[in-house]
Amino acid sequence: MAVNLSPLAGAGSQFFDDSGNPLTGGLLYSYAAGTTTPAATYTSNTGSVLNSNPIVLDSAGRPTSQIWLTNFNSYKFVLQNSALVQIWSMDNISAIRSGGTQSYQTATSGQTVFTGLSYTTSNNSMQVFVNGLKKVITLQYIETNSTTITFLSGLTLNDIVEFVQ
């Protein structure tokens, strides 16, 4: 299944109440756009594990996993506090689509080198994400050559590395 990150709460977003406090135990519901029909969201780029609906926010007001949306679908999100009082509703939200070729690789423990890519070096056309978080060239990785990216520190077992050209 093709999924991409949610622009609303894709990776590490934090939600707050109207007083600026983290929305501890908040509830984030997902629906098909313009309806109250529940719509599935996923915990990773594989699209194989569903998030709960609603997604229950942790003590810091964050989802406990990433939120990935099915490509080409539009969603409505409704945020409530733990007392079921609605904070806001946002409609017609779609996944963040990448502009080019994508590939994914799952890291082994301590892995730094990723090969089998094909891109143009030194023109800032490659974007690299680890578990949905964008990495910065020269600070976190280097373009070794047109088929290899090398991270400056080892990754964790099962990190999902996304390459977008």
GROMACS .gro file of C-alpha atoms in nm:
model
  165
    1MET     CA    1   0.000   0.000   0.000
    2ALA     CA    2   0.135   0.344  -0.090
    3VAL     CA    3   0.141   0.581   0.207
    4ASN     CA    4   0.315   0.907   0.290
    5LEU     CA    5   0.350   1.117   0.605
    6SER     CA    6   0.062   1.325   0.731
    7PRO     CA    7   0.135   1.700   0.722
    8LEU     CA    8  -0.072   1.734   1.038
    9ALA     CA    9   0.111   1.496   1.267
   10GLY     CA   10   0.351   1.300   1.056
   11ALA     CA   11   0.655   1.281   1.275
   12GLY     CA   12   0.681   1.405   1.630
   13SER     CA   13   0.413   1.673   1.621
   14GLN     CA   14   0.294   1.799   1.956
   15PHE     CA   15  -0.057   1.920   2.040
   16PHE     CA   16  -0.155   2.177   2.303
   17ASP     CA   17  -0.469   2.296   2.476
   18ASP     CA   18  -0.590   2.655   2.443
   19SER     CA   19  -0.370   2.756   2.739
   20GLY     CA   20  -0.054   2.625   2.572
   21ASN     CA   21  -0.022   2.312   2.785
   22PRO     CA   22   0.058   1.976   2.622
   23LEU     CA   23  -0.267   1.797   2.538
   24THR     CA   24  -0.206   1.498   2.767
   25GLY     CA   25  -0.441   1.212   2.678
   26GLY     CA   26  -0.583   1.408   2.385
   27LEU     CA   27  -0.768   1.220   2.113
   28LEU     CA   28  -0.701   1.260   1.741
   29TYR     CA   29  -0.974   1.109   1.522
   30SER     CA   30  -0.932   1.045   1.150
   31TYR     CA   31  -1.223   1.039   0.905
   32ALA     CA   32  -1.274   1.036   0.531
   33ALA     CA   33  -1.279   1.402   0.421
   34GLY     CA   34  -1.615   1.572   0.467
   35THR     CA   35  -1.763   1.283   0.665
   36THR     CA   36  -1.770   1.112   1.002
   37THR     CA   37  -1.671   0.780   0.845
   38PRO     CA   38  -1.355   0.657   1.020
   39ALA     CA   39  -1.049   0.644   0.795
   40ALA     CA   40  -0.738   0.434   0.854
   41THR     CA   41  -0.398   0.585   0.927
   42TYR     CA   42  -0.078   0.386   0.967
   43THR     CA   43   0.222   0.376   1.201
   44SER     CA   44   0.493   0.354   0.933
   45ASN     CA   45   0.574   0.386   0.565
   46THR     CA   46   0.487   0.020   0.508
   47GLY     CA   47   0.115   0.086   0.554
   48SER     CA   48   0.081  -0.249   0.729
   49VAL     CA   49   0.010  -0.150   1.092
   50LEU     CA   50  -0.295   0.061   1.171
   51ASN     CA   51  -0.296   0.344   1.423
   52SER     CA   52  -0.581   0.330   1.672
   53ASN     CA   53  -0.874   0.559   1.591
   54PRO     CA   54  -0.873   0.776   1.787
   55ILE     CA   55  -0.500   0.810   1.834
   56VAL     CA   56  -0.441   0.874   2.205
   57LEU     CA   57  -0.174   1.137   2.271
   58ASP     CA   58   0.096   1.072   2.532
   59SER     CA   59   0.174   1.285   2.838
   60ALA     CA   60   0.364   1.533   2.617
   61GLY     CA   61   0.067   1.568   2.377
   62ARG     CA   62   0.234   1.365   2.101
   63PRO     CA   63   0.111   1.062   1.906
   64THR     CA   64   0.296   0.750   2.019
   65SER     CA   65   0.381   0.663   1.659
   66GLN     CA   66   0.404   0.841   1.327
   67ILE     CA   67   0.092   0.909   1.124
   68TRP     CA   68   0.101   0.792   0.764
   69LEU     CA   69  -0.189   0.846   0.523
   70THR     CA   70  -0.300   0.652   0.219
   71ASN     CA   71  -0.191   0.831  -0.096
   72PHE     CA   72  -0.462   1.004  -0.300
   73ASN     CA   73  -0.713   0.999  -0.010
   74SER     CA   74  -0.826   1.310   0.175
   75TYR     CA   75  -0.888   1.304   0.548
   76LYS     CA   76  -1.066   1.500   0.817
   77PHE     CA   77  -0.898   1.515   1.159
   78VAL     CA   78  -1.078   1.605   1.481
   79LEU     CA   79  -0.879   1.681   1.796
   80GLN     CA   80  -1.042   1.648   2.137
   81ASN     CA   81  -0.911   1.677   2.490
   82SER     CA   82  -0.931   1.382   2.729
   83ALA     CA   83  -1.276   1.502   2.844
   84LEU     CA   84  -1.400   1.464   2.481
   85VAL     CA   85  -1.426   1.841   2.426
   86GLN     CA   86  -1.340   1.930   2.067
   87ILE     CA   87  -1.034   2.155   2.025
   88TRP     CA   88  -1.048   2.178   1.644
   89SER     CA   89  -1.141   2.003   1.323
   90MET     CA   90  -0.942   2.014   0.996
   91ASP     CA   91  -1.080   1.882   0.668
   92ASN     CA   92  -0.934   1.786   0.328
   93ILE     CA   93  -0.589   1.689   0.459
   94SER     CA   94  -0.380   1.476   0.222
   95ALA     CA   95  -0.048   1.296   0.261
   96ILE     CA   96   0.276   1.480   0.185
   97ARG     CA   97   0.362   1.348  -0.158
   98SER     CA   98   0.721   1.331  -0.266
   99GLY     CA   99   0.812   1.490  -0.594
  100GLY     CA  100   1.028   1.215  -0.736
  101THR     CA  101   1.163   0.867  -0.715
  102GLN     CA  102   1.143   0.708  -0.373
  103SER     CA  103   1.304   0.409  -0.217
  104TYR     CA  104   1.303   0.272   0.134
  105GLN     CA  105   1.555   0.063   0.320
  106THR     CA  106   1.543  -0.080   0.671
  107ALA     CA  107   1.862  -0.025   0.871
  108THR     CA  108   2.059  -0.288   1.053
  109SER     CA  109   2.208  -0.206   1.392
  110GLY     CA  110   2.486   0.053   1.349
  111GLN     CA  111   2.448   0.069   0.970
  112THR     CA  112   2.595   0.380   0.807
  113VAL     CA  113   2.623   0.293   0.436
  114PHE     CA  114   2.321   0.261   0.205
  115THR     CA  115   2.376   0.155  -0.156
  116GLY     CA  116   2.172   0.071  -0.463
  117LEU     CA  117   2.057   0.428  -0.515
  118SER     CA  118   2.073   0.629  -0.836
  119TYR     CA  119   2.081   1.007  -0.814
  120THR     CA  120   2.275   1.314  -0.919
  121THR     CA  121   2.531   1.415  -0.655
  122SER     CA  122   2.611   1.767  -0.534
  123ASN     CA  123   2.294   1.938  -0.657
  124ASN     CA  124   2.082   1.900  -0.341
  125SER     CA  125   1.829   1.691  -0.531
  126MET     CA  126   1.836   1.397  -0.286
  127GLN     CA  127   1.637   1.420   0.035
  128VAL     CA  128   1.700   1.166   0.310
  129PHE     CA  129   1.460   1.084   0.595
  130VAL     CA  130   1.504   0.848   0.889
  131ASN     CA  131   1.177   0.740   1.049
  132GLY     CA  132   1.010   1.036   0.880
  133LEU     CA  133   1.259   1.299   1.004
  134LYS     CA  134   1.455   1.485   0.738
  135LYS     CA  135   1.832   1.459   0.768
  136VAL     CA  136   2.082   1.733   0.677
  137ILE     CA  137   2.356   1.669   0.423
  138THR     CA  138   2.712   1.717   0.556
  139LEU     CA  139   2.582   1.730   0.916
  140GLN     CA  140   2.417   1.388   0.929
  141TYR     CA  141   2.510   1.215   0.602
  142ILE     CA  142   2.724   1.256   0.293
  143GLU     CA  143   2.674   1.167  -0.070
  144THR     CA  144   2.956   0.917  -0.113
  145ASN     CA  145   2.887   0.877  -0.485
  146SER     CA  146   2.585   0.857  -0.717
  147THR     CA  147   2.472   0.524  -0.572
  148THR     CA  148   2.570   0.552  -0.204
  149ILE     CA  149   2.469   0.759   0.100
  150THR     CA  150   2.685   0.735   0.415
  151PHE     CA  151   2.554   0.846   0.755
  152LEU     CA  152   2.806   1.004   0.991
  153SER     CA  153   2.679   0.791   1.281
  154GLY     CA  154   2.526   0.446   1.291
  155LEU     CA  155   2.152   0.399   1.274
  156THR     CA  156   1.935   0.187   1.501
  157LEU     CA  157   1.804  -0.157   1.409
  158ASN     CA  158   1.486  -0.129   1.196
  159ASP     CA  159   1.513   0.247   1.134
  160ILE     CA  160   1.328   0.321   0.810
  161VAL     CA  161   1.544   0.523   0.572
  162GLU     CA  162   1.364   0.697   0.284
  163PHE     CA  163   1.545   0.837  -0.019
  164VAL     CA  164   1.357   1.092  -0.232
  165GLN     CA  165   1.505   1.223  -0.556
   0.00000   0.00000   0.00000
